[in-house]
Short mmCIF file of C-alpha atoms in Angstrom, two decimals:
data_model
loop_
_atom_site.label_atom_id
_atom_site.label_comp_id
_atom_site.label_asym_id
_atom_site.label_seq_id
_atom_site.Cartn_x
_atom_site.Cartn_y
_atom_site.Cartn_z
CA MET Z 1 0.00 0.00 0.00
CA LEU Z 2 1.13 3.54 -0.79
CA HIS Z 3 1.08 6.13 1.98
CA SER Z 4 0.77 9.90 1.58
CA GLY Z 5 -0.92 12.74 3.40
CA LEU Z 6 -1.38 16.42 4.11
CA ILE Z 7 0.42 18.56 6.70
CA GLY Z 8 -1.19 21.81 7.85
CA ARG Z 9 -3.58 23.48 10.29
CA SER Z 10 -7.37 23.18 10.53
CA ILE Z 11 -7.51 20.60 7.73
CA THR Z 12 -9.90 18.02 9.18
CA LYS Z 13 -12.50 18.85 6.52
CA SER Z 14 -10.04 18.65 3.61
CA ARG Z 15 -11.22 16.73 0.56
CA SER Z 16 -7.68 15.69 -0.32
CA PRO Z 17 -7.93 12.18 1.24
CA TRP Z 18 -11.04 11.45 -0.82
CA LEU Z 19 -9.53 12.84 -4.04
CA HIS Z 20 -6.25 10.94 -3.77
CA GLU Z 21 -7.66 7.67 -2.43
CA GLN Z 22 -10.50 7.56 -4.97
CA GLU Z 23 -8.12 8.18 -7.89
CA ALA Z 24 -5.75 5.47 -6.67
CA ARG Z 25 -8.64 3.05 -6.17
CA ALA Z 26 -9.87 3.73 -9.73
CA GLN Z 27 -6.43 2.69 -10.95
CA GLY Z 28 -6.42 -0.49 -8.87
CA VAL Z 29 -3.92 0.78 -6.30
CA ALA Z 30 -4.37 0.89 -2.53
CA LEU Z 31 -3.43 4.29 -1.11
CA SER Z 32 -3.81 5.67 2.40
CA TYR Z 33 -3.89 9.48 2.69
CA GLU Z 34 -3.47 10.80 6.24
CA LEU Z 35 -4.36 14.25 7.56
CA ILE Z 36 -1.68 15.57 9.91
CA ASP Z 37 -3.47 18.51 11.49
CA PHE Z 38 -1.23 20.55 13.81
CA THR Z 39 -4.26 22.26 15.34
CA GLN Z 40 -6.12 19.04 16.08
CA ARG Z 41 -2.95 17.44 17.49
CA SER Z 42 -2.04 20.54 19.54
CA LEU Z 43 1.37 20.79 17.86
CA ASP Z 44 3.47 23.93 17.73
CA ASP Z 45 4.75 25.11 14.34
CA ALA Z 46 8.27 24.32 15.54
CA ALA Z 47 7.37 20.62 15.44
CA LEU Z 48 7.29 20.64 11.62
CA PRO Z 49 10.81 19.17 11.08
CA SER Z 50 10.17 16.28 13.47
CA VAL Z 51 6.77 15.56 11.91
CA ILE Z 52 8.35 15.47 8.46
CA GLN Z 53 11.05 13.13 9.73
CA ASP Z 54 8.39 10.83 11.21
CA VAL Z 55 6.49 10.80 7.90
CA SER Z 56 9.66 9.90 6.02
CA ASP Z 57 10.59 7.18 8.52
CA CYS Z 58 7.09 5.66 8.19
CA GLY Z 59 7.67 4.98 4.50
CA PHE Z 60 5.43 7.64 2.94
CA ALA Z 61 5.81 8.05 -0.82
CA GLY Z 62 5.28 11.78 -0.32
CA PHE Z 63 2.91 14.33 1.17
CA ASN Z 64 1.18 17.61 0.55
CA VAL Z 65 1.72 20.82 2.54
CA THR Z 66 -0.77 23.59 3.21
CA TYR Z 67 -1.20 26.68 5.42
CA PRO Z 68 0.91 27.80 7.21
CA PHE Z 69 3.88 25.64 6.19
CA LYS Z 70 4.38 26.12 2.44
CA GLN Z 71 7.51 28.22 2.94
CA GLN Z 72 8.64 26.91 6.31
CA VAL Z 73 8.85 23.35 4.93
CA ILE Z 74 11.66 24.26 2.53
CA ALA Z 75 14.26 24.16 5.31
CA SER Z 76 13.50 20.45 5.86
CA LEU Z 77 13.90 19.38 2.22
CA ASP Z 78 16.89 18.01 0.31
CA ALA Z 79 16.07 19.57 -3.05
CA LEU Z 80 13.57 21.78 -4.88
CA ASP Z 81 12.02 21.23 -8.27
CA ASP Z 82 12.01 24.26 -10.59
CA SER Z 83 8.28 24.73 -9.90
CA ALA Z 84 8.98 25.30 -6.20
CA ARG Z 85 12.14 27.31 -6.78
CA ILE Z 86 10.34 29.76 -9.08
CA VAL Z 87 7.44 30.29 -6.67
CA GLY Z 88 9.44 30.14 -3.45
CA ALA Z 89 6.92 27.82 -1.82
CA VAL Z 90 6.19 24.09 -1.65
CA ASN Z 91 2.86 22.29 -1.50
CA THR Z 92 3.97 18.80 -2.59
CA VAL Z 93 6.88 16.68 -1.41
CA ALA Z 94 8.06 13.46 -3.03
CA ILE Z 95 10.15 11.04 -0.97
CA ARG Z 96 12.61 9.08 -3.08
CA ASP Z 97 15.27 6.85 -1.50
CA GLY Z 98 15.08 8.90 1.68
CA ARG Z 99 15.46 12.24 -0.12
CA LEU Z 100 12.71 14.85 0.15
CA ILE Z 101 12.07 16.86 -3.01
CA GLY Z 102 9.75 19.85 -2.98
CA TYR Z 103 7.37 20.84 -5.78
CA ASN Z 104 4.73 23.49 -6.29
CA THR Z 105 1.50 22.47 -8.03
CA ASP Z 106 -0.52 25.42 -6.67
CA MET Z 107 0.80 27.76 -9.36
CA SER Z 108 -0.11 25.53 -12.29
CA GLY Z 109 -3.38 24.59 -10.58
CA PHE Z 110 -4.51 28.18 -10.15
CA ARG Z 111 -3.26 29.15 -13.59
CA GLN Z 112 -5.32 26.42 -15.24
CA SER Z 113 -8.33 27.35 -13.13
CA VAL Z 114 -8.18 30.94 -14.39
CA ILE Z 115 -7.81 29.77 -17.99
CA GLU Z 116 -10.86 27.53 -17.63
CA GLY Z 117 -13.04 29.81 -15.53
CA LEU Z 118 -12.16 33.41 -16.42
CA ASP Z 119 -11.52 33.27 -20.14
CA GLY Z 120 -11.57 36.78 -21.61
CA ALA Z 121 -11.67 38.57 -18.24
CA PRO Z 122 -9.80 41.92 -18.19
CA MET Z 123 -6.36 41.61 -16.62
CA ASP Z 124 -4.89 45.10 -16.85
CA ARG Z 125 -4.73 45.54 -13.08
CA VAL Z 126 -5.48 42.98 -10.39
CA LEU Z 127 -5.60 43.27 -6.60
CA GLN Z 128 -4.34 40.21 -4.75
CA LEU Z 129 -5.02 39.78 -1.04
CA GLY Z 130 -2.38 37.63 0.67
CA ALA Z 131 1.35 37.10 0.14
CA GLY Z 132 1.98 33.78 1.91
CA GLY Z 133 2.90 30.46 0.29
CA ALA Z 134 -0.36 30.19 -1.64
CA GLY Z 135 -0.15 33.90 -2.48
CA ALA Z 136 3.28 33.43 -4.04
CA ALA Z 137 1.90 30.72 -6.33
CA VAL Z 138 -1.19 32.75 -7.23
CA ALA Z 139 0.86 35.87 -7.99
CA THR Z 140 3.25 33.94 -10.21
CA ALA Z 141 0.32 32.41 -12.07
CA LEU Z 142 -1.40 35.76 -12.60
CA LEU Z 143 1.72 37.46 -13.94
CA SER Z 144 2.46 34.50 -16.20
CA LEU Z 145 -1.04 34.94 -17.66
CA GLY Z 146 -0.23 38.52 -18.64
CA VAL Z 147 -1.65 40.66 -15.82
CA GLY Z 148 -0.52 44.21 -16.56
CA ARG Z 149 0.03 45.19 -12.95
CA LEU Z 150 -0.47 43.14 -9.81
CA ASP Z 151 -1.16 45.01 -6.57
CA ILE Z 152 -0.49 42.81 -3.52
CA ALA Z 153 -1.78 43.56 -0.03
CA ASP Z 154 -0.88 41.66 3.14
CA ILE Z 155 -0.89 42.39 6.86
CA ASP Z 156 2.81 41.39 6.98
CA MET Z 157 4.76 44.12 5.17
CA GLU Z 158 8.02 42.20 5.33
CA ARG Z 159 6.42 39.20 3.69
CA VAL Z 160 4.69 41.14 0.91
CA SER Z 161 7.83 43.17 0.21
CA GLY Z 162 9.86 39.98 -0.12
CA LEU Z 163 7.34 38.47 -2.52
CA ALA Z 164 7.22 41.67 -4.56
CA ALA Z 165 11.01 41.73 -4.89
CA MET Z 166 11.04 38.16 -6.15
CA LEU Z 167 8.28 38.82 -8.66
CA ARG Z 168 9.85 42.06 -9.91
CA ALA Z 169 13.12 40.28 -10.56
CA ARG Z 170 11.32 37.81 -12.79
CA PHE Z 171 8.54 39.84 -14.42
CA GLY Z 172 9.76 43.44 -14.24
CA ALA Z 173 9.64 46.22 -11.63
CA GLU Z 174 6.62 47.88 -13.19
CA LYS Z 175 4.52 44.72 -12.94
CA VAL Z 176 4.16 44.58 -9.15
CA ALA Z 177 3.01 47.10 -6.54
CA VAL Z 178 2.94 46.67 -2.77
CA ARG Z 179 -0.14 47.83 -0.88
CA ALA Z 180 -0.16 48.96 2.73
CA PRO Z 181 -1.87 46.44 5.06
CA HIS Z 182 -5.29 48.10 4.95
CA ASP Z 183 -5.15 49.62 1.46
CA ARG Z 184 -7.96 47.86 -0.39
CA ASP Z 185 -8.80 50.58 -2.92
CA THR Z 186 -10.36 49.03 -6.05
CA VAL Z 187 -11.15 52.08 -8.19
CA GLU Z 188 -8.71 51.12 -10.96
CA ILE Z 189 -8.87 47.38 -10.40
CA ASP Z 190 -10.25 44.80 -12.87
CA GLY Z 191 -10.17 41.76 -10.63
CA ILE Z 192 -9.80 40.80 -6.96
CA VAL Z 193 -8.18 37.55 -5.78
CA ASN Z 194 -8.31 36.24 -2.23
CA ALA Z 195 -5.19 34.23 -1.39
CA THR Z 196 -5.61 34.51 2.38
CA PRO Z 197 -7.19 32.02 4.82
CA VAL Z 198 -10.05 34.46 5.44
CA GLY Z 199 -13.23 32.74 4.33
CA LEU Z 200 -12.31 29.25 5.49
CA ARG Z 201 -14.95 27.50 7.58
CA SER Z 202 -12.51 27.83 10.49
CA ASN Z 203 -11.78 31.50 9.71
CA PRO Z 204 -14.99 33.07 8.37
CA GLY Z 205 -15.35 36.64 7.16
CA LEU Z 206 -14.50 38.96 4.31
CA PRO Z 207 -10.89 39.78 3.32
CA ILE Z 208 -12.07 43.08 1.83
CA ASP Z 209 -14.87 45.54 2.59
CA ALA Z 210 -17.95 44.54 0.59
CA ALA Z 211 -18.38 48.16 -0.48
CA ARG Z 212 -15.09 47.87 -2.43
CA ILE Z 213 -16.55 45.17 -4.68
CA GLU Z 214 -18.29 46.51 -7.78
CA PRO Z 215 -20.30 44.70 -10.49
CA ARG Z 216 -17.55 45.38 -13.04
CA HIS Z 217 -14.99 43.38 -11.03
CA TRP Z 218 -14.26 39.70 -11.41
CA VAL Z 219 -13.57 38.00 -8.06
CA ALA Z 220 -11.62 34.80 -7.39
CA ASP Z 221 -11.12 32.90 -4.14
CA ILE Z 222 -8.67 30.04 -3.58
CA VAL Z 223 -10.58 28.85 -0.48
CA TYR Z 224 -12.58 25.73 -1.28
CA PHE Z 225 -14.05 24.82 2.10
CA PRO Z 226 -16.62 26.20 1.93
CA LEU Z 227 -16.82 26.44 -1.84
CA GLU Z 228 -19.21 29.39 -1.57
CA THR Z 229 -17.22 31.79 0.60
CA GLU Z 230 -18.72 34.99 1.97
CA LEU Z 231 -16.55 36.90 -0.52
CA LEU Z 232 -17.96 35.02 -3.51
CA GLY Z 233 -21.48 35.30 -2.15
CA VAL Z 234 -21.20 39.08 -1.96
CA ALA Z 235 -19.61 39.25 -5.41
CA ARG Z 236 -22.32 37.11 -7.04
CA THR Z 237 -25.05 39.20 -5.40
CA LYS Z 238 -23.50 42.25 -7.03
CA GLY Z 239 -23.37 40.57 -10.44
CA CYS Z 240 -19.61 39.99 -10.56
CA ARG Z 241 -18.01 37.23 -12.55
CA THR Z 242 -16.58 34.78 -9.99
CA LEU Z 243 -14.15 31.88 -9.70
CA ASP Z 244 -14.28 29.53 -6.73
CA GLY Z 245 -11.45 27.41 -5.35
CA SER Z 246 -12.52 24.08 -6.85
CA GLY Z 247 -10.52 24.40 -10.08
CA MET Z 248 -7.29 25.19 -8.28
CA VAL Z 249 -7.62 22.37 -5.75
CA ILE Z 250 -8.58 19.76 -8.36
CA ASN Z 251 -5.77 20.69 -10.76
CA GLN Z 252 -3.12 20.95 -8.06
CA ALA Z 253 -4.28 17.68 -6.49
CA ALA Z 254 -4.05 15.85 -9.82
CA SER Z 255 -0.48 17.05 -10.35
CA ALA Z 256 0.42 16.23 -6.74
CA PHE Z 257 -1.03 12.73 -7.12
CA GLU Z 258 1.19 12.19 -10.17
CA ILE Z 259 4.31 13.42 -8.37
CA ILE Z 260 3.72 11.35 -5.24
CA THR Z 261 2.53 8.10 -6.85
CA GLY Z 262 4.20 8.21 -10.26
CA MET Z 263 0.85 7.41 -11.91
CA ALA Z 264 -1.01 9.60 -14.41
CA ALA Z 265 -4.15 11.19 -12.95
CA ASP Z 266 -7.49 11.38 -14.72
CA ARG Z 267 -8.46 15.01 -14.09
CA ASP Z 268 -12.06 14.58 -15.20
CA ARG Z 269 -12.46 11.68 -12.79
CA MET Z 270 -10.88 13.67 -9.96
CA ARG Z 271 -13.20 16.57 -10.72
CA ALA Z 272 -16.18 14.23 -10.48
CA SER Z 273 -14.81 12.84 -7.19
CA PHE Z 274 -14.44 16.35 -5.76
CA PHE Z 275 -18.10 17.16 -6.29
CA THR Z 276 -19.31 13.85 -4.87
CA ALA Z 277 -17.15 13.99 -1.72
#
């Protein structure tokens, strides 16, 4: 039997076990996908290296990583794939002969989600909320899709400044602007993307004042539990074009499944599994 799992906080409702185990079962392979929830287990963030060592010692083929460890995990890895090096964050780890190799499938997952769900949407100027590990992947995806200027806001100025510097080095200084923590002005904005944990079932609320959302905006949220976040509910009520987190999670999960198991994933089948979980 193959073993994999997910390391993060407040992940007991994650659909990842269902997605991975169902896809393996459809291919005639037994796979056990374990949720390692630091909140549920009352673990401090500092326990991450020892948890990763335990997972490796238990014979896992690999594991996924989510909030808040997508950047912290890098220090515990032996190597990074180009996908993780470009983004500066890891959400998938393959274990091969005792070596831990980090990948990022969030970027390609979100990128494909935008292609599928926001075709033709204006991308001259986009406001992104959140500059953490997921935010780094989302920002890279947006700029790779041709966003004219990406404004990034985060409560941690050091974190957002670091992300902006990395993105400017790759895409150009004029492509990225840093917003002050509470600067959520949307007058010149085409689209709004939530890449923060605000909106999760465990962290409800709006990441931006509802009054800042106008019918002309498109609004995307990477949160997928719940699928209909308060942000998307407000946006739909106002007539905005919206994109929920399902496309990102399905596409990133399919790529992660391939990296961890070495088997090709059927994305249509995984999409069907997601909506029947």
